[in-house]
Amino acid sequence: MDFKNFKMPFGINPQYSKKVAYFSMEFALEQVLKIYSGGLGFLAGSHMRSAYNLKQDLIGIGILWKFGYYDQARNHDQTLQPTWTRKMYSFLEDTGIKFQIEIHSAPVWVKVWYLDPEIFNTAPMFFLSTDVPENDHISKTISHRLYDANESTKLAQYILLGKGGAKLLDEMNLERDTYHLNEAHGLPAAFHLLKKYKGDLNKVKEKLVFTTHTPEEAGNEKHNMKLCYDMSYFSGFSMEEVKSIEGFDDDRFNHSLCALKMAKVANGVSQLHGVVSRAMWSKYPGICEITSITNAQEFKYWSDKPLYNSKDENNEIVFDYRKKHLKKRLFKIVADQTGNLFNPNIFTIVWARRFAGYKRAELLLHDKDRFYKLLNNPKYPVQIIWAGKPYPMDYSAISTFNTLVEESKNHKNMAVLTGYELSLSKSLKQGSDLWLNNPRVPREASGTSGMTAAMNGSVNLSTDDGWIPEFAKHGENSFVVPKADYNNMSIYEQDNYDLNKLYEILENEILPTYYDNPNQWRKIQHNSMNDVKDQFNSDRMADEYYRILYNYKG
């Protein structure tokens, strides 16, 4: 293939003929390609699969992380041990393209790898790497670890994604109408364009759209303005020029705020998140419109076909048998990792996602008495599994993970698994009866793990945040903690309220239904599978990105 004059390798659906480049720090495309950490990557991966399904004129640009995010191993006492292993991929194609970009006032070589759409049924993907012999050691490490803990390295990674990705399009003579930033990491692309258009911000705005994933200001990254400038983040523009664009005279550079000033339109990732984002950013003049496109996941990749077939044929026996079979498969992984033998006839709860404080992995353990009663109820027995990767330098989240590991040593029906990546994620969704999701409202912009759980007959129990208000009908397709006046509660009060409600719903509604009224439970599973299938399939989302964002008229 002639990458210097790249042409889309499949016929384009005329509905989606606008040419788009999609920039993301991480993509979860398939288990073998370990260039993602969590939800942002899972979302981007589904988006790229749906772009392929719909034959959209869209390419993905990311980074080939030499060591991935990290491998989740265990110390000899079972506690978490992050390890970094060099990854090898024989299925990526060397494009032969190499070029230099400026990082920290020095030239850095960038090499480009290509993922053919037919390999994983995705949009054409280009991955950037600085791990080449021409670079010095420091430059090589830019593409070593996803979300490196060192601030300068992390900024260099953003420059590689944004400036490197934009320069790649120039190198390939690949004209794109729209540059879509999935989160603000790729913002240096906007400054590359600004330089290309000789400082004409309106020309940049015509091309740039931005998806924000963070529902609170503290979560939006800020870095020292001088450091960003020294790192060559702004493609030669002075700090004064950048401040005049950002419209904020602060010694901290606010990536998301600047993206909202440079894009023609932006979106939040659920209806609720759109409302929260508009309220949060409205105090800043000159930002673009913030609309909403709710996250979704690719149905073909995630859903269990035999489960859907038996549901559609109203074959209850086959449906129940299939679910039990999926539970047995998951329990082999549980046994292998923990030495606990789980029973497929027992109600199984899973909490699995990124370990972050606001997601409250250990909430159920805040009331130890009630937790022990739940685990030791002879009438309504339960099994409970935790999994997820804390950020390797987030010692508070690692401590939570390790606390759960210690607690699990006391119970044969409690397990904590390592290696939460696409493959384990799929197994946990297939093998769980209940998908527990209890973030602190309104901290979860969307959340998508519950969508793919529902695609596998696992019923959601959740606080009322993110995508849940658009999906949930309590007692019909899921179970939801009713919202309280959270704004006027302390964190302690909010946690206590949610904790009590979660236990009440579990003890009084969910467990009696599962054990005493299996037909009703199956009906809830079916409703959940029906309701998630179209509305939260990423084909709907990828279509909306074209209609609402890329073809935005203003």
Coordinates of C-alpha atoms in Angstrom, one line a residue:
M1 CA 0.0 0.0 0.0
D2 CA 1.2 3.5 -0.8
F3 CA 0.9 5.2 2.5
K4 CA 2.2 8.5 1.1
N5 CA -1.0 8.7 -0.9
F6 CA -3.3 6.8 1.4
K7 CA -6.8 5.9 0.1
M8 CA -9.6 4.4 2.3
P9 CA -9.4 0.7 1.7
F10 CA -13.2 0.2 1.4
G11 CA -16.2 1.8 -0.2
I12 CA -17.6 4.7 1.8
N13 CA -21.3 5.0 2.6
P14 CA -22.3 8.4 1.1
Q15 CA -24.1 9.2 4.4
Y16 CA -20.7 9.3 6.1
S17 CA -18.5 10.9 3.4
K18 CA -17.2 13.7 5.6
K19 CA -13.5 12.9 6.1
V20 CA -12.6 12.4 9.8
A21 CA -9.4 11.8 11.8
Y22 CA -10.2 10.5 15.4
F23 CA -7.4 11.1 18.0
S24 CA -7.3 9.0 21.2
M25 CA -4.6 8.1 23.7
E26 CA -6.0 4.6 24.0
F27 CA -8.0 2.1 21.9
A28 CA -9.4 -1.2 23.2
L29 CA -9.7 -3.0 19.9
E30 CA -8.9 -6.6 20.8
Q31 CA -7.3 -8.4 23.8
V32 CA -4.0 -9.0 21.9
L33 CA -3.4 -5.2 21.3
K34 CA -2.7 -3.9 24.8
I35 CA -2.7 -0.1 24.2
Y36 CA -5.6 0.8 26.6
S37 CA -6.2 1.3 30.3
G38 CA -10.0 1.5 30.8
G39 CA -13.3 3.0 29.8
L40 CA -11.9 5.7 27.4
G41 CA -10.2 2.9 25.4
F42 CA -13.2 0.6 25.5
L43 CA -15.3 3.4 24.1
A44 CA -12.8 4.3 21.4
G45 CA -12.5 0.7 20.4
S46 CA -16.3 0.2 20.0
H47 CA -16.4 3.5 18.0
M48 CA -13.7 2.3 15.6
R49 CA -15.6 -1.0 15.1
S50 CA -18.8 0.8 14.4
A51 CA -17.1 3.2 11.9
Y52 CA -16.1 0.0 10.0
N53 CA -19.6 -1.5 10.3
L54 CA -21.1 1.7 8.8
K55 CA -18.3 2.2 6.3
Q56 CA -17.6 5.7 7.5
D57 CA -14.7 7.8 6.0
L58 CA -12.9 7.9 9.4
I59 CA -9.4 6.9 10.4
G60 CA -8.1 6.4 14.0
I61 CA -4.8 7.8 15.3
G62 CA -3.2 6.6 18.5
I63 CA 0.1 5.6 20.0
L64 CA 1.8 2.2 20.0
W65 CA 2.6 1.8 23.7
K66 CA 5.7 -0.4 23.9
F67 CA 4.8 -1.6 27.5
G68 CA 1.0 -1.0 27.2
Y69 CA -0.6 0.4 30.4
Y70 CA 0.7 -2.2 32.8
D71 CA 0.3 -5.9 33.5
Q72 CA -1.6 -6.7 36.6
A73 CA 0.4 -9.3 38.5
R74 CA 0.4 -10.3 42.2
N75 CA 3.0 -10.2 45.0
H76 CA 3.6 -13.4 46.9
D77 CA 0.9 -12.4 49.4
Q78 CA -1.7 -12.0 46.5
T79 CA -1.6 -8.1 46.7
L80 CA -1.3 -6.1 43.5
Q81 CA 2.0 -5.9 41.6
P82 CA 2.2 -3.7 38.5
T83 CA 4.6 -5.1 36.0
W84 CA 5.8 -3.8 32.6
T85 CA 6.5 -6.2 29.8
R86 CA 7.5 -5.3 26.2
K87 CA 4.7 -6.1 23.8
M88 CA 5.1 -7.7 20.4
Y89 CA 2.7 -7.4 17.5
S90 CA 3.4 -9.2 14.2
F91 CA 0.1 -8.1 12.6
L92 CA 0.9 -4.4 12.5
E93 CA 2.3 -3.1 9.2
D94 CA 5.3 -0.8 9.0
T95 CA 4.1 2.1 6.9
G96 CA 7.7 3.1 6.1
I97 CA 6.8 6.6 7.2
K98 CA 9.2 8.4 9.5
F99 CA 9.2 12.1 10.3
Q100 CA 10.3 14.5 13.0
I101 CA 8.3 16.7 15.4
E102 CA 9.5 19.2 17.9
I103 CA 9.3 18.2 21.6
H104 CA 11.1 20.3 24.2
S105 CA 12.7 22.4 21.5
A106 CA 14.4 19.3 20.0
P107 CA 13.6 17.1 17.0
V108 CA 12.1 13.7 17.8
W109 CA 11.7 11.0 15.3
V110 CA 8.2 9.4 14.9
K111 CA 7.6 6.0 13.2
V112 CA 4.1 5.0 12.1
W113 CA 2.5 1.6 12.2
Y114 CA -0.8 0.6 10.4
L115 CA -3.6 -1.7 11.5
D116 CA -5.5 -3.0 8.4
P117 CA -9.3 -2.7 8.9
E118 CA -9.8 -6.4 8.0
I119 CA -7.8 -7.7 11.0
F120 CA -10.2 -6.7 13.7
N121 CA -13.0 -5.1 11.7
T122 CA -12.1 -1.5 12.6
A123 CA -11.6 1.8 10.9
P124 CA -8.1 2.0 9.4
M125 CA -5.8 2.7 12.4
F126 CA -2.4 4.5 12.6
F127 CA -0.2 4.1 15.6
L128 CA 2.7 6.5 16.4
S129 CA 6.0 5.4 18.1
T130 CA 9.1 7.2 19.2
D131 CA 10.9 3.9 20.1
V132 CA 13.3 4.1 17.2
P133 CA 17.1 3.9 17.0
E134 CA 17.4 7.5 15.8
N135 CA 16.1 8.9 19.1
D136 CA 17.9 9.3 22.4
H137 CA 16.7 7.2 25.4
I138 CA 14.5 10.0 26.8
S139 CA 12.7 10.5 23.5
K140 CA 12.2 6.7 23.1
T141 CA 10.4 6.5 26.5
I142 CA 7.6 8.9 25.3
S143 CA 5.8 5.9 23.7
H144 CA 6.7 3.4 26.4
R145 CA 3.9 3.6 29.0
L146 CA 0.4 4.8 28.6
Y147 CA -0.3 7.7 31.0
D148 CA 3.3 7.9 32.3
A149 CA 3.5 9.3 35.8
N150 CA 6.2 11.8 35.0
E151 CA 4.5 15.1 34.1
S152 CA 7.0 16.1 31.3
T153 CA 6.7 12.6 29.7
K154 CA 2.9 12.8 29.9
L155 CA 2.9 16.2 28.1
A156 CA 5.3 14.8 25.5
Q157 CA 2.8 11.9 25.0
Y158 CA 0.0 14.5 24.3
I159 CA 2.3 16.3 21.9
L160 CA 3.1 13.0 20.1
L161 CA -0.6 12.2 19.7
G162 CA -1.7 15.6 18.7
K163 CA 1.2 17.2 16.8
G164 CA 2.5 13.8 15.6
G165 CA -1.0 12.7 14.4
A166 CA -1.6 16.0 12.6
K167 CA 1.8 15.9 11.0
L168 CA 1.2 12.3 9.9
L169 CA -1.9 13.5 8.0
D170 CA 0.3 16.1 6.2
E171 CA 2.9 13.4 5.5
M172 CA 0.3 11.1 3.9
N173 CA -1.3 13.9 1.9
L174 CA -4.5 12.8 3.6
E175 CA -6.9 15.7 3.8
R176 CA -9.4 15.5 6.6
D177 CA -12.5 17.7 7.1
T178 CA -12.7 17.1 10.8
Y179 CA -10.2 16.4 13.6
H180 CA -12.0 14.8 16.4
L181 CA -10.3 14.9 19.8
N182 CA -11.5 12.1 22.1
E183 CA -10.7 13.9 25.4
A184 CA -8.3 16.8 25.4
H185 CA -5.1 14.8 25.2
G186 CA -4.6 15.4 21.4
L187 CA -5.1 19.2 21.7
P188 CA -1.5 19.9 20.3
A189 CA -3.1 19.0 17.0
A190 CA -5.1 22.2 17.2
F191 CA -2.0 24.3 17.6
H192 CA -0.3 22.5 14.7
L193 CA -3.4 23.5 12.6
L194 CA -3.2 27.0 13.9
K195 CA 0.4 27.3 12.8
K196 CA -0.5 25.8 9.4
Y197 CA -3.3 28.4 9.0
K198 CA -1.0 31.2 10.0
G199 CA -2.8 32.0 13.3
D200 CA -6.4 32.0 11.8
L201 CA -8.4 30.5 14.7
N202 CA -11.6 30.4 12.7
K203 CA -10.0 28.0 10.2
V204 CA -9.0 25.7 13.1
K205 CA -12.6 25.9 14.5
E206 CA -14.0 24.7 11.1
K207 CA -12.1 21.5 11.5
L208 CA -12.0 20.8 15.3
V209 CA -14.6 18.9 17.4
F210 CA -14.0 17.7 21.0
T211 CA -15.5 15.1 23.3
T212 CA -15.2 15.8 27.0
H213 CA -15.4 12.9 29.4
T214 CA -15.0 14.6 32.8
P215 CA -18.0 15.9 34.8
E216 CA -16.1 18.1 37.2
E217 CA -13.5 20.8 36.9
A218 CA -10.9 19.3 39.2
G219 CA -10.8 16.2 36.9
N220 CA -9.8 18.3 33.9
E221 CA -6.1 18.3 33.5
K222 CA -4.1 21.5 34.1
H223 CA -0.4 21.8 33.7
N224 CA 2.0 24.7 34.3
M225 CA 1.8 27.0 31.3
K226 CA 5.6 27.6 31.2
L227 CA 6.2 23.8 31.2
C228 CA 3.8 23.3 28.3
Y229 CA 5.5 26.1 26.4
D230 CA 9.0 24.7 27.2
M231 CA 7.8 21.3 26.0
S232 CA 6.8 22.8 22.5
Y233 CA 3.2 22.0 23.2
F234 CA 2.0 25.2 21.4
S235 CA 3.9 24.7 18.1
G236 CA 5.8 28.0 18.5
F237 CA 2.9 30.3 19.7
S238 CA 3.9 32.4 22.7
M239 CA 2.3 32.1 26.2
E240 CA 0.6 35.4 25.7
E241 CA -1.0 34.2 22.4
V242 CA -2.2 31.0 24.1
K243 CA -3.6 32.9 27.0
S244 CA -5.6 35.1 24.7
I245 CA -7.1 32.0 23.1
E246 CA -7.8 30.3 26.4
G247 CA -9.1 33.6 27.7
F248 CA -7.8 32.9 31.2
D249 CA -4.8 34.6 32.8
D250 CA -3.5 31.7 34.9
D251 CA -0.1 30.1 35.2
R252 CA -1.9 26.7 34.8
F253 CA -2.9 25.7 31.3
N254 CA -6.4 24.2 31.3
H255 CA -6.5 21.7 28.4
S256 CA -10.2 21.1 28.3
L257 CA -11.0 24.8 28.5
C258 CA -8.7 25.6 25.6
A259 CA -10.2 22.8 23.6
L260 CA -13.7 24.3 24.2
K261 CA -12.3 27.6 22.9
M262 CA -10.7 26.1 19.8
A263 CA -13.4 23.6 18.7
K264 CA -16.6 24.5 16.7
V265 CA -18.6 22.1 18.8
A266 CA -18.1 19.7 21.7
N267 CA -20.1 17.0 23.4
G268 CA -20.6 15.3 26.7
V269 CA -21.0 11.6 26.8
S270 CA -24.5 11.2 28.3
Q271 CA -27.5 13.4 28.5
L272 CA -26.9 14.1 32.2
H273 CA -23.2 14.7 31.5
G274 CA -24.1 17.3 28.8
V275 CA -26.2 19.1 31.4
V276 CA -23.5 19.0 34.0
S277 CA -20.8 20.1 31.5
R278 CA -22.8 23.1 30.3
A279 CA -23.4 24.2 33.8
M280 CA -19.7 23.7 34.7
W281 CA -18.2 25.6 31.8
S282 CA -20.9 28.3 31.3
K283 CA -19.0 30.7 33.4
Y284 CA -16.3 30.9 30.7
P285 CA -17.1 33.3 27.8
G286 CA -16.4 32.2 24.3
I287 CA -16.6 28.4 24.6
C288 CA -18.3 26.4 21.9
E289 CA -21.7 24.7 22.2
I290 CA -21.6 21.5 24.3
T291 CA -24.2 19.0 23.1
S292 CA -24.7 15.3 24.2
I293 CA -24.0 12.1 22.4
T294 CA -24.4 9.2 24.8
N295 CA -21.6 6.6 24.9
A296 CA -22.3 3.1 23.7
Q297 CA -20.6 -0.2 23.0
E298 CA -20.4 -2.4 19.9
F299 CA -23.2 -5.0 20.1
K300 CA -21.6 -7.6 17.7
Y301 CA -18.4 -7.7 19.7
W302 CA -19.9 -7.8 23.2
S303 CA -23.2 -9.6 23.1
D304 CA -23.7 -13.3 23.6
K305 CA -25.4 -14.6 20.5
P306 CA -26.8 -17.9 21.9
L307 CA -28.3 -16.0 24.8
Y308 CA -30.1 -13.5 22.4
N309 CA -31.2 -16.4 20.2
S310 CA -32.8 -18.3 23.0
K311 CA -34.5 -15.1 24.3
D312 CA -35.9 -14.4 20.8
E313 CA -37.2 -17.9 20.5
N314 CA -38.7 -17.7 24.0
N315 CA -36.8 -20.9 24.9
E316 CA -36.5 -20.5 28.7
I317 CA -34.7 -23.8 29.2
V318 CA -32.0 -23.0 26.7
F319 CA -31.7 -19.5 27.9
D320 CA -31.1 -20.6 31.5
Y321 CA -28.8 -23.3 30.4
R322 CA -26.7 -20.9 28.4
K323 CA -26.4 -18.4 31.3
K324 CA -25.3 -21.2 33.6
H325 CA -22.8 -22.4 31.0
L326 CA -21.3 -18.9 30.9
K327 CA -21.1 -18.7 34.7
K328 CA -19.2 -22.1 34.7
R329 CA -16.7 -20.7 32.2
L330 CA -16.1 -17.6 34.4
F331 CA -15.8 -19.7 37.5
K332 CA -12.9 -21.7 36.0
I333 CA -11.0 -18.3 35.9
V334 CA -12.0 -17.6 39.5
A335 CA -10.8 -21.0 40.6
D336 CA -7.5 -20.8 38.6
Q337 CA -6.7 -17.3 40.1
T338 CA -8.0 -17.7 43.7
G339 CA -8.5 -21.3 44.6
N340 CA -12.2 -20.7 45.3
L341 CA -14.8 -23.0 43.7
F342 CA -17.9 -21.0 42.8
N343 CA -21.3 -22.6 42.2
P344 CA -23.2 -21.7 39.0
N345 CA -26.6 -22.1 40.8
I346 CA -25.7 -19.3 43.2
F347 CA -26.5 -15.6 42.6
T348 CA -23.3 -13.9 41.5
I349 CA -22.5 -10.2 41.8
V350 CA -19.6 -8.6 40.0
W351 CA -18.0 -5.2 40.5
A352 CA -15.5 -4.6 37.8
R353 CA -14.0 -1.5 36.2
R354 CA -11.2 1.0 36.7
F355 CA -10.4 1.4 40.4
A356 CA -10.9 5.1 41.2
G357 CA -12.0 6.7 44.4
Y358 CA -15.3 8.0 43.3
K359 CA -16.3 4.6 41.9
R360 CA -16.3 3.3 45.5
A361 CA -15.2 -0.3 44.9
E362 CA -15.4 -1.1 48.6
L363 CA -18.7 0.6 49.4
L364 CA -20.5 -2.6 50.4
L365 CA -17.7 -3.3 53.0
H366 CA -18.4 0.0 54.8
D367 CA -21.0 -1.9 56.8
K368 CA -19.1 -5.1 57.7
D369 CA -22.0 -6.6 59.7
R370 CA -24.4 -6.3 56.7
F371 CA -21.7 -7.5 54.3
Y372 CA -21.1 -10.6 56.4
K373 CA -24.9 -11.3 56.5
L374 CA -25.1 -10.9 52.8
L375 CA -22.2 -13.4 52.3
N376 CA -23.6 -15.9 54.8
N377 CA -27.3 -15.9 54.1
P378 CA -28.4 -19.6 53.9
K379 CA -31.8 -18.7 52.3
Y380 CA -30.4 -16.4 49.6
P381 CA -26.7 -17.3 49.1
V382 CA -24.4 -15.0 47.0
Q383 CA -21.0 -15.0 45.4
I384 CA -19.2 -11.7 44.7
I385 CA -16.3 -10.9 42.5
W386 CA -14.2 -7.8 42.1
A387 CA -11.8 -6.9 39.3
G388 CA -10.2 -3.8 37.8
K389 CA -6.9 -2.0 37.4
P390 CA -6.0 1.0 39.6
Y391 CA -3.7 3.5 38.1
P392 CA -0.2 2.1 39.0
M393 CA 0.8 5.3 40.9
D394 CA -2.6 5.8 42.6
Y395 CA -1.7 4.4 46.0
S396 CA -5.1 5.0 47.5
A397 CA -6.8 2.9 44.8
I398 CA -4.1 0.2 45.1
S399 CA -4.7 0.1 48.8
T400 CA -8.5 -0.4 48.2
F401 CA -7.7 -3.2 45.9
N402 CA -5.4 -4.8 48.4
T403 CA -8.0 -4.4 51.2
L404 CA -10.5 -6.3 49.1
V405 CA -7.8 -9.0 48.5
E406 CA -7.2 -9.4 52.2
E407 CA -10.9 -9.5 53.0
S408 CA -11.4 -12.2 50.3
K409 CA -9.1 -14.5 52.2
N410 CA -11.8 -14.9 54.8
H411 CA -14.6 -16.0 52.4
K412 CA -14.8 -18.9 50.0
N413 CA -17.6 -17.0 48.1
M414 CA -15.6 -13.8 47.5
A415 CA -12.9 -13.3 44.9
V416 CA -10.7 -10.5 43.6
L417 CA -9.3 -11.1 40.1
T418 CA -6.4 -9.5 38.3
G419 CA -5.9 -8.8 34.6
Y420 CA -9.0 -6.7 33.9
E421 CA -8.7 -6.3 30.2
L422 CA -11.1 -7.0 27.3
S423 CA -11.1 -10.8 27.6
L424 CA -11.7 -10.9 31.4
S425 CA -14.2 -8.1 31.1
K426 CA -16.2 -10.1 28.6
S427 CA -16.1 -13.2 30.8
L428 CA -17.2 -11.3 33.9
K429 CA -20.2 -9.8 32.0
Q430 CA -21.2 -13.2 30.7
G431 CA -20.8 -15.0 34.0
S432 CA -22.4 -12.5 36.4
D433 CA -26.1 -12.3 37.4
L434 CA -25.8 -8.7 38.7
W435 CA -23.5 -5.9 37.6
L436 CA -22.9 -3.6 40.5
N437 CA -22.1 0.0 39.7
N438 CA -22.1 2.6 42.5
P439 CA -20.2 5.7 41.6
R440 CA -20.8 8.9 43.6
V441 CA -23.4 10.9 41.7
P442 CA -22.8 13.0 39.5
R443 CA -19.1 12.0 39.1
E444 CA -19.6 9.3 36.4
A445 CA -19.8 11.0 33.0
S446 CA -21.3 7.9 31.4
G447 CA -19.9 4.5 32.3
T448 CA -20.3 1.8 29.7
S449 CA -19.5 -1.5 31.5
G450 CA -23.2 -1.9 32.5
M451 CA -24.2 -1.7 28.8
T452 CA -22.1 -4.7 27.9
A453 CA -23.2 -6.5 31.0
A454 CA -26.8 -6.1 29.9
M455 CA -25.8 -7.5 26.5
N456 CA -24.9 -10.7 28.3
G457 CA -28.0 -11.1 30.5
S458 CA -26.4 -9.5 33.6
V459 CA -28.8 -7.1 35.3
N460 CA -27.6 -3.7 36.5
L461 CA -27.8 -2.4 40.1
S462 CA -26.6 1.1 40.0
T463 CA -26.6 4.6 41.4
D464 CA -28.5 7.0 39.2
D465 CA -25.6 8.4 37.2
G466 CA -24.1 8.6 33.7
W467 CA -26.0 6.6 31.1
I468 CA -28.3 4.9 33.7
P469 CA -31.1 7.6 33.7
E470 CA -31.5 7.0 29.9
F471 CA -31.8 3.3 30.3
A472 CA -33.1 2.2 33.7
K473 CA -36.6 1.2 34.6
H474 CA -36.4 0.1 38.2
G475 CA -37.6 -3.4 38.7
E476 CA -38.3 -3.9 35.0
N477 CA -34.9 -3.9 33.3
S478 CA -32.5 -3.0 36.2
F479 CA -32.4 -1.7 39.8
V480 CA -31.5 1.9 40.7
V481 CA -30.7 3.7 43.9
P482 CA -33.2 6.6 44.0
K483 CA -31.5 10.0 43.8
A484 CA -31.3 12.0 47.1
D485 CA -30.6 15.7 47.5
Y486 CA -26.9 14.9 47.0
N487 CA -26.0 18.6 46.6
N488 CA -26.8 19.2 50.2
M489 CA -25.1 16.1 51.6
S490 CA -21.6 15.7 52.8
I491 CA -19.6 12.9 51.2
Y492 CA -20.1 10.8 54.3
E493 CA -23.9 11.3 54.2
Q494 CA -24.0 10.5 50.5
D495 CA -22.0 7.3 51.0
N496 CA -24.2 6.2 53.9
Y497 CA -27.4 6.9 52.0
D498 CA -26.3 5.0 48.9
L499 CA -24.9 2.1 51.0
N500 CA -28.2 1.6 52.8
K501 CA -30.2 1.8 49.6
L502 CA -28.0 -0.7 47.9
Y503 CA -28.4 -3.2 50.7
E504 CA -32.2 -2.6 50.9
I505 CA -32.6 -3.2 47.2
L506 CA -30.3 -6.3 47.3
E507 CA -32.0 -7.8 50.4
N508 CA -35.6 -7.0 49.7
E509 CA -36.0 -6.9 45.9
I510 CA -33.1 -8.5 44.0
L511 CA -32.4 -11.7 45.9
P512 CA -36.0 -12.7 46.6
T513 CA -36.8 -12.2 42.9
Y514 CA -33.9 -14.3 41.7
Y515 CA -34.5 -17.2 44.1
D516 CA -38.3 -17.1 44.6
N517 CA -39.5 -15.8 41.3
P518 CA -37.1 -17.0 38.6
N519 CA -39.6 -16.3 35.8
Q520 CA -39.7 -12.6 36.8
W521 CA -35.9 -12.5 37.0
R522 CA -35.6 -13.9 33.5
K523 CA -38.2 -11.3 32.3
I524 CA -35.9 -8.5 33.8
Q525 CA -32.9 -10.1 32.0
H526 CA -34.9 -10.1 28.7
N527 CA -36.1 -6.5 29.1
S528 CA -32.6 -5.4 29.8
M529 CA -31.2 -7.2 26.8
N530 CA -33.9 -5.7 24.5
D531 CA -33.5 -2.2 25.8
V532 CA -29.7 -2.1 25.5
K533 CA -29.5 -3.7 22.0
D534 CA -30.1 -0.6 19.8
Q535 CA -30.0 2.4 22.0
F536 CA -26.6 1.6 23.5
N537 CA -25.1 -0.1 20.4
S538 CA -22.2 2.1 19.2
D539 CA -23.5 2.0 15.6
R540 CA -26.1 4.4 16.9
M541 CA -23.4 6.5 18.5
A542 CA -21.1 6.5 15.5
D543 CA -24.1 7.7 13.3
E544 CA -24.8 10.5 15.8
Y545 CA -21.2 11.7 15.8
Y546 CA -21.6 12.3 12.0
R547 CA -25.1 13.8 12.3
I548 CA -24.6 16.0 15.4
L549 CA -20.9 16.7 15.6
Y550 CA -19.1 16.3 12.2
N551 CA -22.0 17.9 10.2
Y552 CA -22.6 20.6 12.8
K553 CA -23.9 23.8 11.2
G554 CA -24.1 25.9 14.4

